[in-house]
XYZ file of N, CA and C in Angstrom:
819
model
N 72.960 184.307 82.375
C 72.642 184.699 83.741
C 73.339 186.021 84.065
N 72.562 187.041 84.347
C 73.112 188.355 84.645
C 73.881 188.329 85.960
N 75.057 188.956 85.963
C 75.881 188.997 87.163
C 75.702 190.326 87.876
N 75.876 190.282 89.192
C 75.783 191.514 89.962
C 77.135 192.227 89.961
N 77.159 193.429 90.519
C 78.376 194.249 90.499
C 79.529 193.589 91.244
N 79.217 192.888 92.320
C 80.269 192.224 93.093
C 80.931 191.117 92.273
N 80.131 190.354 91.537
C 80.676 189.291 90.693
C 81.519 189.866 89.556
N 81.050 190.946 88.970
C 81.800 191.593 87.890
C 83.136 192.112 88.405
N 83.113 192.724 89.567
C 84.345 193.247 90.165
C 85.324 192.116 90.446
N 84.808 190.983 90.944
C 85.698 189.852 91.234
C 86.317 189.311 89.955
N 85.519 189.161 88.903
C 86.036 188.632 87.644
C 87.115 189.532 87.054
N 86.903 190.830 87.110
C 87.901 191.763 86.587
C 89.193 191.673 87.386
N 89.055 191.546 88.699
C 90.230 191.401 89.559
C 90.923 190.066 89.307
N 90.126 189.025 89.113
C 90.651 187.685 88.828
C 91.453 187.685 87.535
N 90.912 188.280 86.508
C 91.600 188.360 85.216
C 92.919 189.109 85.354
N 92.900 190.207 86.067
C 94.110 191.017 86.243
C 95.170 190.268 87.043
N 94.737 189.575 88.094
C 95.690 188.849 88.939
C 96.347 187.703 88.181
N 95.544 186.915 87.473
C 96.083 185.763 86.746
C 96.997 186.224 85.610
N 96.544 187.194 84.824
C 97.366 187.699 83.722
C 98.642 188.338 84.247
N 98.526 189.057 85.360
C 99.688 189.712 85.947
C 100.710 188.740 86.490
N 100.259 187.544 86.850
C 101.191 186.526 87.347
C 101.877 185.797 86.194
N 101.103 185.369 85.193
C 101.657 184.497 84.161
C 102.390 185.241 83.044
N 101.989 186.463 82.712
C 102.651 187.187 81.618
C 104.150 187.368 81.860
N 104.575 187.922 82.993
C 106.025 188.046 83.219
C 106.716 186.699 83.394
N 105.986 185.717 83.904
C 106.560 184.382 84.079
C 106.912 183.766 82.728
N 105.997 183.848 81.780
C 106.237 183.290 80.450
C 107.262 184.117 79.672
N 107.134 185.439 79.760
C 108.024 186.320 79.006
C 109.477 186.190 79.464
N 109.660 185.942 80.755
C 111.012 185.832 81.293
C 111.409 184.415 81.629
N 110.791 183.445 80.954
C 111.015 182.033 81.294
C 112.421 181.552 80.960
N 113.074 182.217 80.014
C 114.409 181.783 79.627
C 114.417 180.657 78.613
N 113.233 180.215 78.182
C 113.159 179.187 77.140
C 112.420 179.763 75.938
N 112.519 179.096 74.835
C 111.841 179.523 73.616
C 110.380 179.083 73.694
N 109.528 179.985 74.194
C 108.114 179.675 74.383
C 107.307 180.391 73.303
N 106.965 179.650 72.268
C 106.207 180.226 71.171
C 104.731 180.368 71.542
N 104.180 181.486 71.146
C 102.736 181.731 71.279
C 102.246 181.778 72.721
N 103.108 182.162 73.672
C 102.620 182.268 75.049
C 101.569 183.363 75.157
N 101.712 184.410 74.319
C 100.728 185.489 74.337
C 99.368 184.998 73.840
N 99.379 184.050 72.906
C 98.133 183.451 72.421
C 97.449 182.668 73.534
N 98.238 181.951 74.324
C 97.704 181.187 75.453
C 97.077 182.119 76.479
N 97.780 183.199 76.797
C 97.265 184.143 77.789
C 96.033 184.878 77.264
N 96.023 185.160 75.966
C 94.874 185.845 75.379
C 93.640 184.958 75.400
N 93.842 183.661 75.242
C 92.699 182.749 75.304
C 92.021 182.840 76.667
N 92.839 182.902 77.726
C 92.278 183.047 79.068
C 91.538 184.373 79.198
N 92.170 185.464 78.746
C 91.552 186.783 78.861
C 90.234 186.840 78.098
N 90.212 186.270 76.903
C 88.976 186.258 76.106
C 87.881 185.448 76.796
N 88.274 184.346 77.432
C 87.289 183.510 78.124
C 86.654 184.266 79.287
N 87.468 185.030 80.020
C 86.921 185.830 81.122
C 86.014 186.925 80.572
N 86.420 187.560 79.477
C 85.586 188.598 78.865
C 84.238 188.026 78.425
N 84.247 186.798 77.944
C 82.989 186.155 77.546
C 82.071 185.939 78.742
N 82.662 185.645 79.894
C 81.856 185.495 81.110
C 81.251 186.842 81.491
N 82.053 187.890 81.398
C 81.577 189.230 81.751
C 80.428 189.679 80.854
N 80.486 189.298 79.591
C 79.442 189.726 78.658
C 78.283 188.739 78.554
N 78.565 187.458 78.817
C 77.545 186.440 78.603
C 76.969 185.792 79.843
N 77.648 185.951 80.986
C 77.108 185.381 82.215
C 77.966 184.288 82.807
N 77.706 183.996 84.079
C 78.534 183.069 84.851
C 78.494 181.636 84.322
N 77.468 181.283 83.549
C 77.383 179.922 83.022
C 78.512 179.622 82.038
N 79.246 180.640 81.614
C 80.355 180.464 80.676
C 81.704 180.351 81.380
N 81.702 180.301 82.709
C 82.964 180.336 83.450
C 83.823 179.100 83.217
N 83.221 177.987 82.849
C 84.000 176.759 82.673
C 85.109 176.935 81.643
N 84.867 177.722 80.599
C 85.898 177.949 79.581
C 87.081 178.715 80.164
N 86.807 179.664 81.056
C 87.887 180.403 81.716
C 88.664 179.491 82.649
N 87.953 178.616 83.344
C 88.601 177.657 84.246
C 89.520 176.726 83.460
N 89.063 176.259 82.315
C 89.867 175.369 81.477
C 91.103 176.087 80.932
N 90.926 177.319 80.467
C 92.061 178.085 79.949
C 93.076 178.369 81.047
N 92.589 178.635 82.248
C 93.470 178.866 83.393
C 94.292 177.613 83.686
N 93.680 176.455 83.573
C 94.408 175.206 83.809
C 95.522 175.004 82.784
N 95.309 175.446 81.558
C 96.374 175.369 80.556
C 97.553 176.256 80.951
N 97.268 177.405 81.539
C 98.340 178.274 82.036
C 99.164 177.546 83.087
N 98.482 176.812 83.953
C 99.169 176.064 85.009
C 100.083 174.992 84.427
N 99.625 174.312 83.388
C 100.442 173.269 82.764
C 101.679 173.885 82.116
N 101.502 175.011 81.432
C 102.652 175.688 80.826
C 103.669 176.078 81.891
N 103.198 176.593 82.996
C 104.065 176.949 84.123
C 104.819 175.724 84.629
N 104.112 174.611 84.777
C 104.737 173.389 85.287
C 105.800 172.859 84.323
N 105.551 172.968 83.037
C 106.532 172.512 82.045
C 107.785 173.379 82.099
N 107.590 174.680 82.142
C 108.718 175.615 82.169
C 109.603 175.394 83.387
N 108.967 175.148 84.530
C 109.712 175.031 85.787
C 110.171 173.610 86.089
N 109.869 172.663 85.206
C 110.245 171.273 85.460
C 111.772 171.125 85.488
N 112.321 170.556 86.565
C 113.784 170.466 86.678
C 114.414 169.318 85.901
N 113.682 168.221 85.746
C 114.269 167.050 85.107
C 113.185 166.234 84.394
N 113.151 166.273 83.060
C 114.123 166.960 82.207
C 113.887 168.467 82.159
N 114.928 169.194 81.841
C 114.835 170.634 81.656
C 114.456 170.906 80.214
N 113.417 171.698 80.015
C 112.959 171.979 78.657
C 113.547 173.289 78.141
N 113.856 173.309 76.856
C 114.458 174.490 76.243
C 113.502 175.191 75.282
N 112.412 174.529 74.918
C 111.443 175.130 74.002
C 110.050 174.594 74.301
N 109.053 175.452 74.062
C 107.664 175.070 74.314
C 106.780 175.716 73.260
N 105.890 174.931 72.683
C 104.928 175.437 71.707
C 103.514 175.232 72.238
N 102.649 176.194 71.945
C 101.245 176.082 72.323
C 100.415 175.797 71.079
N 99.649 174.740 71.144
C 98.758 174.293 70.072
C 99.474 174.121 68.730
N 100.589 173.390 68.715
C 101.236 173.115 67.428
C 100.395 172.135 66.615
N 100.313 172.328 65.300
C 99.577 171.364 64.464
C 100.316 170.040 64.413
N 99.572 168.970 64.293
C 100.160 167.640 64.194
C 100.283 167.243 62.727
N 101.410 166.672 62.373
C 101.665 166.270 60.989
C 100.716 165.134 60.590
N 100.110 165.280 59.418
C 99.187 164.281 58.856
C 97.895 164.149 59.655
N 97.623 165.121 60.503
C 96.403 165.091 61.322
C 95.748 166.461 61.246
N 94.434 166.484 61.206
C 93.716 167.751 61.088
C 93.632 168.495 62.414
N 94.166 167.910 63.475
C 94.058 168.505 64.796
C 95.417 168.980 65.312
N 95.368 169.717 66.407
C 96.577 170.158 67.094
C 96.627 169.465 68.448
N 97.716 169.695 69.166
C 97.830 169.213 70.535
C 98.157 170.423 71.392
N 97.815 170.403 72.655
C 97.931 171.618 73.460
C 99.369 172.103 73.613
N 100.294 171.189 73.932
C 101.679 171.611 74.133
C 102.658 170.613 73.519
N 103.761 171.154 73.024
C 104.905 170.349 72.581
C 106.143 170.956 73.224
N 106.768 170.194 74.107
C 107.950 170.667 74.825
C 109.178 169.898 74.352
N 110.280 170.615 74.153
C 111.532 170.009 73.711
C 112.547 170.093 74.847
N 113.115 168.939 75.189
C 114.100 168.876 76.271
C 115.509 169.127 75.732
N 116.456 169.244 76.652
C 117.841 169.520 76.269
C 118.425 168.420 75.393
N 117.956 167.189 75.559
C 118.462 166.083 74.739
C 117.691 165.935 73.424
N 116.843 166.941 73.119
C 116.054 167.007 71.887
C 114.885 166.027 71.857
N 114.603 165.373 72.961
C 113.392 164.555 73.044
C 112.184 165.475 73.187
N 111.019 164.969 72.815
C 109.810 165.788 72.829
C 108.763 165.196 73.760
N 108.032 166.081 74.404
C 106.898 165.682 75.232
C 105.660 166.391 74.693
N 104.685 165.619 74.263
C 103.416 166.156 73.784
C 102.392 166.036 74.910
N 101.735 167.138 75.213
C 100.789 167.158 76.330
C 99.431 167.666 75.860
N 98.406 166.878 76.077
C 97.033 167.327 75.879
C 96.430 167.601 77.251
N 95.745 168.719 77.383
C 95.199 169.146 78.674
C 93.677 169.111 78.626
N 93.088 168.416 79.571
C 91.633 168.340 79.666
C 91.210 168.615 81.107
N 90.138 169.348 81.255
C 89.574 169.620 82.574
C 88.330 168.765 82.774
N 88.292 168.064 83.891
C 87.122 167.255 84.233
C 86.471 167.865 85.464
N 85.416 168.599 85.237
C 84.677 169.234 86.333
C 83.184 169.126 86.015
N 82.588 167.983 86.362
C 81.174 167.771 86.042
C 80.275 168.853 86.638
N 79.288 169.267 85.878
C 78.314 170.234 86.392
C 77.487 169.586 87.492
N 77.154 170.340 88.537
C 76.348 169.769 89.624
C 75.011 169.245 89.098
N 74.734 168.000 89.415
C 73.488 167.395 88.947
C 73.123 166.239 89.859
N 71.883 166.194 90.264
C 71.406 165.125 91.143
C 70.980 163.929 90.292
N 71.799 162.863 90.316
C 71.467 161.647 89.573
C 71.223 160.480 90.531
N 70.461 160.759 91.577
C 70.116 159.699 92.517
C 69.349 158.583 91.815
N 68.566 158.953 90.811
C 67.816 157.947 90.059
C 68.755 156.962 89.368
N 69.845 157.470 88.834
C 70.803 156.583 88.168
C 71.530 155.702 89.178
N 71.846 156.265 90.351
C 72.512 155.468 91.379
C 71.601 154.332 91.847
N 70.316 154.619 92.033
C 69.372 153.572 92.429
C 69.278 152.495 91.343
N 69.316 152.920 90.097
C 69.303 151.959 88.995
C 70.571 151.101 89.024
N 71.709 151.734 89.330
C 72.975 150.994 89.396
C 72.922 149.915 90.474
N 72.313 150.250 91.614
C 72.176 149.267 92.697
C 71.242 148.136 92.266
N 70.122 148.508 91.679
C 69.127 147.520 91.278
C 69.671 146.576 90.209
N 70.404 147.121 89.253
C 70.904 146.315 88.133
C 72.289 145.735 88.398
N 72.794 145.954 89.598
C 74.084 145.383 90.021
C 75.229 145.782 89.090
N 75.424 147.091 89.020
C 76.505 147.610 88.190
C 77.880 147.402 88.828
N 77.920 147.144 90.124
C 79.185 147.118 90.852
C 79.674 145.689 91.070
N 80.989 145.508 91.207
C 81.521 144.171 91.506
C 80.913 143.615 92.789
N 80.781 142.313 92.873
C 80.124 141.681 94.015
C 80.847 141.947 95.329
N 82.148 142.151 95.278
C 82.912 142.358 96.509
C 82.907 143.805 96.978
N 82.198 144.684 96.253
C 82.211 146.110 96.586
C 80.792 146.593 96.867
N 80.650 147.315 97.950
C 79.372 147.941 98.279
C 79.556 149.451 98.235
N 78.885 150.101 97.312
C 78.954 151.550 97.173
C 77.816 152.158 97.975
N 78.163 152.999 98.927
C 77.161 153.577 99.822
C 77.088 155.087 99.618
N 75.892 155.573 99.354
C 75.628 156.999 99.190
C 74.378 157.346 99.991
N 74.312 158.575 100.451
C 73.135 159.045 101.172
C 72.441 160.124 100.349
N 71.181 159.903 100.053
C 70.427 160.867 99.260
C 70.381 162.223 99.947
N 70.303 162.206 101.280
C 70.201 163.449 102.039
C 71.531 164.195 102.118
N 72.638 163.510 101.831
C 73.972 164.120 101.914
C 74.616 164.168 100.526
N 73.869 164.750 99.585
C 74.354 164.982 98.224
C 74.769 163.695 97.508
N 74.144 162.590 97.877
C 74.509 161.324 97.259
C 74.340 161.324 95.752
N 73.258 161.915 95.269
C 73.021 161.963 93.831
C 74.051 162.794 93.100
N 74.453 163.915 93.709
C 75.460 164.782 93.103
C 76.836 164.122 93.113
N 77.181 163.482 94.242
C 78.484 162.821 94.348
C 78.593 161.663 93.357
N 77.520 160.902 93.231
C 77.521 159.797 92.277
C 77.707 160.324 90.853
N 76.978 161.375 90.508
C 77.083 161.954 89.170
C 78.512 162.399 88.876
N 79.170 163.025 89.865
C 80.540 163.502 89.668
C 81.496 162.351 89.393
N 81.390 161.297 90.197
C 82.304 160.163 90.045
C 82.051 159.406 88.740
N 80.797 159.189 88.424
C 80.442 158.467 87.205
C 80.879 159.254 85.968
N 80.613 160.565 85.987
C 80.965 161.410 84.849
C 82.470 161.542 84.700
N 83.179 161.662 85.828
C 84.638 161.784 85.767
C 85.256 160.569 85.087
N 84.787 159.386 85.450
C 85.337 158.163 84.853
C 85.038 158.113 83.348
N 83.839 158.497 82.977
C 83.484 158.465 81.557
C 84.310 159.472 80.760
N 84.634 160.617 81.377
C 85.472 161.608 80.686
C 86.914 161.115 80.563
N 87.406 160.428 81.578
C 88.748 159.845 81.478
C 88.828 158.926 80.267
N 87.800 158.120 80.109
C 87.747 157.197 78.975
C 87.666 157.964 77.662
N 86.797 158.944 77.604
C 86.586 159.726 76.379
C 87.865 160.438 75.949
N 88.506 161.143 76.882
C 89.694 161.921 76.528
C 90.880 161.019 76.189
N 90.948 159.863 76.817
C 92.010 158.907 76.499
C 91.866 158.403 75.069
N 90.668 158.021 74.700
C 90.429 157.527 73.341
C 90.676 158.622 72.304
N 90.318 159.850 72.635
C 90.538 160.960 71.706
C 92.027 161.198 71.474
N 92.828 161.191 72.546
C 94.264 161.401 72.380
C 94.898 160.235 71.632
N 94.477 159.028 71.942
C 95.007 157.877 71.209
C 94.719 157.998 69.708
N 93.548 158.500 69.369
C 93.210 158.666 67.955
C 94.111 159.708 67.305
N 94.377 160.801 68.017
C 95.299 161.819 67.505
C 96.670 161.209 67.225
N 97.153 160.442 68.190
C 98.472 159.821 68.051
C 98.490 158.884 66.850
N 97.428 158.118 66.707
C 97.347 157.149 65.609
C 97.313 157.835 64.247
N 96.687 159.005 64.185
C 96.512 159.699 62.910
C 97.698 160.581 62.535
N 98.659 160.753 63.433
C 99.733 161.723 63.237
C 101.071 161.061 62.935
N 101.975 161.874 62.398
C 103.356 161.463 62.157
C 104.270 162.321 63.019
N 105.231 161.707 63.659
C 106.138 162.428 64.555
C 107.569 162.271 64.062
N 108.284 163.395 64.024
C 109.617 163.421 63.420
C 110.744 163.230 64.417
N 110.466 163.381 65.701
C 111.528 163.235 66.697
C 111.909 161.762 66.863
N 113.152 161.538 67.244
C 113.609 160.168 67.510
C 113.070 159.643 68.835
N 112.845 160.547 69.771
C 112.405 160.152 71.110
C 111.287 161.083 71.554
N 110.101 160.540 71.805
C 108.984 161.382 72.216
C 108.016 160.573 73.076
N 107.293 161.295 73.928
C 106.272 160.671 74.762
C 105.007 161.512 74.706
N 103.900 160.893 75.105
C 102.608 161.566 75.112
C 102.037 161.549 76.527
N 101.571 162.703 76.958
C 100.992 162.814 78.294
C 99.586 163.397 78.194
N 98.673 162.818 78.949
C 97.316 163.347 79.055
C 97.163 163.940 80.442
N 97.046 165.263 80.501
C 96.901 165.966 81.774
C 95.421 166.172 82.067
N 94.964 165.620 83.177
C 93.562 165.717 83.578
C 93.468 166.597 84.814
N 92.740 167.693 84.679
C 92.668 168.706 85.732
C 91.355 168.601 86.495
N 91.424 168.847 87.796
C 90.222 168.797 88.637
C 90.308 169.873 89.707
N 89.204 170.041 90.425
C 89.166 171.040 91.492
C 89.441 170.440 92.864
N 89.698 169.140 92.923
C 89.978 168.486 94.195
C 88.740 168.048 94.942
N 87.565 168.297 94.370
C 86.311 167.891 95.014
C 85.514 166.935 94.134
N 85.363 167.265 92.872
C 84.532 166.461 91.966
C 85.051 165.038 91.826
N 86.367 164.896 91.790
C 86.985 163.570 91.742
C 88.393 163.697 92.299
N 89.026 162.541 92.563
C 90.292 162.563 93.286
C 91.361 161.711 92.604
N 92.568 161.857 93.105
C 93.747 161.191 92.546
C 93.565 159.680 92.458
N 92.987 159.078 93.493
C 92.860 157.621 93.512
C 91.926 157.107 92.419
N 91.000 157.938 91.969
C 90.112 157.519 90.887
C 90.869 157.430 89.562
N 91.816 158.330 89.361
C 92.663 158.243 88.174
C 93.619 157.060 88.293
N 94.063 156.756 89.504
C 94.909 155.578 89.715
C 94.197 154.307 89.254
N 92.917 154.187 89.595
C 92.142 153.012 89.175
C 92.078 152.916 87.655
N 91.832 154.055 87.027
C 91.736 154.073 85.564
C 93.070 153.708 84.926
N 94.153 154.274 85.449
C 95.494 154.013 84.916
C 95.863 152.539 85.069
N 95.436 151.933 86.173
C 95.730 150.518 86.398
C 95.180 149.673 85.251
N 93.942 149.921 84.883
C 93.367 149.149 83.778
C 94.030 149.500 82.450
N 94.328 150.777 82.245
C 94.886 151.205 80.963
C 96.173 150.460 80.634
N 97.041 150.312 81.616
C 98.342 149.707 81.343
C 98.381 148.193 81.562
N 97.500 147.678 82.413
C 97.556 146.243 82.720
C 96.505 145.422 81.982
N 95.414 146.066 81.587
C 94.330 145.339 80.940
C 93.424 144.614 81.913
N 93.646 144.829 83.214
C 92.791 144.214 84.237
C 92.404 145.281 85.255
N 91.268 145.074 85.890
C 90.777 146.043 86.864
C 91.242 145.671 88.269
N 91.441 146.686 89.085
C 91.753 146.449 90.486
C 90.545 145.819 91.182
N 90.817 145.011 92.184
C 89.733 144.326 92.888
C 88.832 145.296 93.637
N 89.360 146.509 93.940
C 88.577 147.477 94.702
C 88.119 148.661 93.846
N 88.085 148.477 92.537
C 87.630 149.531 91.629
C 86.111 149.448 91.501
N 85.364 150.398 92.077
C 83.901 150.297 92.066
C 83.287 150.428 90.673
N 83.996 151.071 89.749
C 83.440 151.286 88.412
C 83.998 150.315 87.375
N 84.634 149.252 87.844
C 85.232 148.276 86.928
C 84.192 147.654 86.003
N 83.104 147.161 86.567
C 82.094 146.477 85.753
C 81.385 147.437 84.804
N 81.169 148.677 85.267
C 80.500 149.673 84.429
C 81.347 149.968 83.195
N 82.634 150.234 83.420
C 83.518 150.536 82.293
C 83.685 149.330 81.381
N 83.840 148.154 81.969
C 84.032 146.941 81.175
C 82.836 146.689 80.266
N 81.639 146.819 80.816
C 80.434 146.575 80.023
C 80.315 147.599 78.889
N 80.596 148.853 79.204
C 80.477 149.906 78.191
C 81.466 149.685 77.051
N 82.718 149.376 77.391
C 83.733 149.177 76.359
C 83.422 147.951 75.508
N 82.894 146.918 76.136
C 82.518 145.716 75.384
C 81.369 146.007 74.427
N 80.363 146.739 74.914
C 79.197 147.047 74.088
C 79.571 147.909 72.885
N 80.522 148.835 73.084
C 80.926 149.748 72.018
C 82.085 149.208 71.183
N 82.630 148.069 71.583
C 83.764 147.511 70.857
C 85.021 148.347 70.993
N 85.228 148.927 72.172
C 86.360 149.821 72.401
C 87.536 149.074 73.007
N 88.726 149.486 72.638
C 89.946 148.911 73.210
C 91.034 149.973 73.199
N 91.887 149.952 74.199
C 92.975 150.918 74.274
C 94.157 150.474 73.415
N 94.810 151.439 72.790
C 96.038 151.170 72.042
C 97.264 151.233 72.951
N 97.105 151.804 74.135
C 98.185 151.964 75.118
C 99.346 152.775 74.552
N 99.016 153.832 73.820
C 100.040 154.702 73.234
C 100.300 155.956 74.059
N 99.520 156.171 75.099
C 99.750 157.314 75.985
C 100.805 156.919 77.010
N 101.852 157.710 77.091
C 102.987 157.367 77.952
C 102.714 157.656 79.417
N 102.018 158.768 79.678
C 101.789 159.169 81.063
C 100.428 159.837 81.223
N 99.856 159.632 82.388
C 98.664 160.364 82.795
C 99.072 161.322 83.909
N 98.614 162.555 83.790
C 99.016 163.611 84.717
C 97.801 164.060 85.523
N 97.965 164.128 86.835
C 96.898 164.614 87.715
C 97.216 166.050 88.105
N 96.267 166.945 87.862
C 96.447 168.359 88.193
C 95.264 168.814 89.039
N 95.562 169.412 90.171
C 94.500 169.884 91.066
C 94.625 171.388 91.273
N 93.535 172.098 91.019
C 93.480 173.543 91.260
C 92.047 173.959 91.531
N 91.819 174.571 92.664
C 90.502 175.133 92.953
C 90.284 176.353 92.059
N 89.056 176.667 91.778
C 88.772 177.726 90.809
C 89.300 179.086 91.233
N 89.523 179.296 92.524
C 90.000 180.597 92.985
C 91.530 180.674 93.074
N 92.230 179.567 92.894
C 93.689 179.556 93.000
C 94.337 180.048 91.704
N 95.393 180.833 91.836
C 96.126 181.316 90.665
C 97.022 180.218 90.107
N 97.685 179.465 90.990
C 98.562 178.371 90.587
C 97.927 177.025 90.935
N 98.423 175.977 90.296
C 97.936 174.648 90.649
C 98.393 174.302 92.060
N 97.577 173.539 92.747
C 97.892 173.134 94.113
C 98.709 171.853 94.129
N 98.443 170.980 93.176
C 99.134 169.691 93.134
C 99.248 169.219 91.698
N 100.386 168.610 91.376
C 100.550 167.997 90.062
C 101.395 166.736 90.202
N 100.931 165.675 89.588
C 101.674 164.417 89.529
C 101.836 164.080 88.053
N 103.068 164.161 87.571
C 103.333 163.989 86.152
C 103.274 162.538 85.699
N 103.217 161.620 86.614
C 103.226 160.209 86.211
C 102.403 159.385 87.197
N 101.094 159.454 87.064
C 100.197 158.721 87.958
C 100.382 157.224 87.747
N 100.575 156.522 88.845
C 100.785 155.081 88.810
C 99.680 154.371 89.592
N 99.407 153.117 89.262
C 98.433 152.358 90.051
C 98.891 152.276 91.497
N 97.964 152.294 92.437
C 98.347 152.190 93.851
C 98.942 150.824 94.152
N 99.875 150.800 95.061
C 100.483 149.530 95.467
C 99.845 149.057 96.762
N 99.661 147.763 96.869
C 99.090 147.187 98.078
C 100.164 147.089 99.160
N 99.794 147.266 100.407
C 100.781 147.138 101.483
C 101.340 145.724 101.545
N 102.605 145.636 101.907
C 103.286 144.344 101.988
C 103.149 143.805 103.406
N 102.236 142.860 103.589
C 102.013 142.286 104.915
C 102.992 141.132 105.148
N 103.750 141.254 106.184
C 104.720 140.205 106.508
C 104.365 139.584 107.852
N 104.401 138.282 107.897
C 104.090 137.559 109.140
C 105.377 137.004 109.723
């Protein structure tokens, strides 16, 4: 898709602003940050691809930008304080790499895989009607959408977000299973990035609840959908991921707006009589 001059000017300014913010931040971080220039170059190359290939390629730039945000968050994390950071280190005995490996002052390691979940706009009202007809939802839950108020698009975003959470979780678990780790103390974190509109923090809370407990929340609208899919495919979690991270950044923001390094299931209010 050919871009107009205004779009080209914005992209060039966007690239300059983001690179101008993160380059001195990484260079002067005070920690041993290997390959930070490689991380920044990935973002720059992604923007250049948009300039040459069209706006339909912007998702790669958005994803690379989110990785910059995670690196920033790791560097600035107060507790634990990290002394070293690697970008895309290879995993031992595994053909794949992981996005980040951070070493804390006590020599413990944190491995972080970063994934962006931003479903493309798509009207799937037909699928939502099928879900109602075939009773995809728990009996105690009524999911209400309005076709005239982007109901098909909203349904597609929520359904796709949940399926990506499942996909990326299984992929990271497979990496962990296939790899050997030399540190005495290490954890694995899956950072899931969003724009704050396509899906929300509470949706990841629902997913995390099932991941660690093996049971679905009573108010999880996608419980039956996920359960049926996992049963049909013979899927099961190994529960080897230590933390799920929620990251929110709108596409125009230079820094992340919100980050929760340890998403937990929501707690019910304590009613006392």
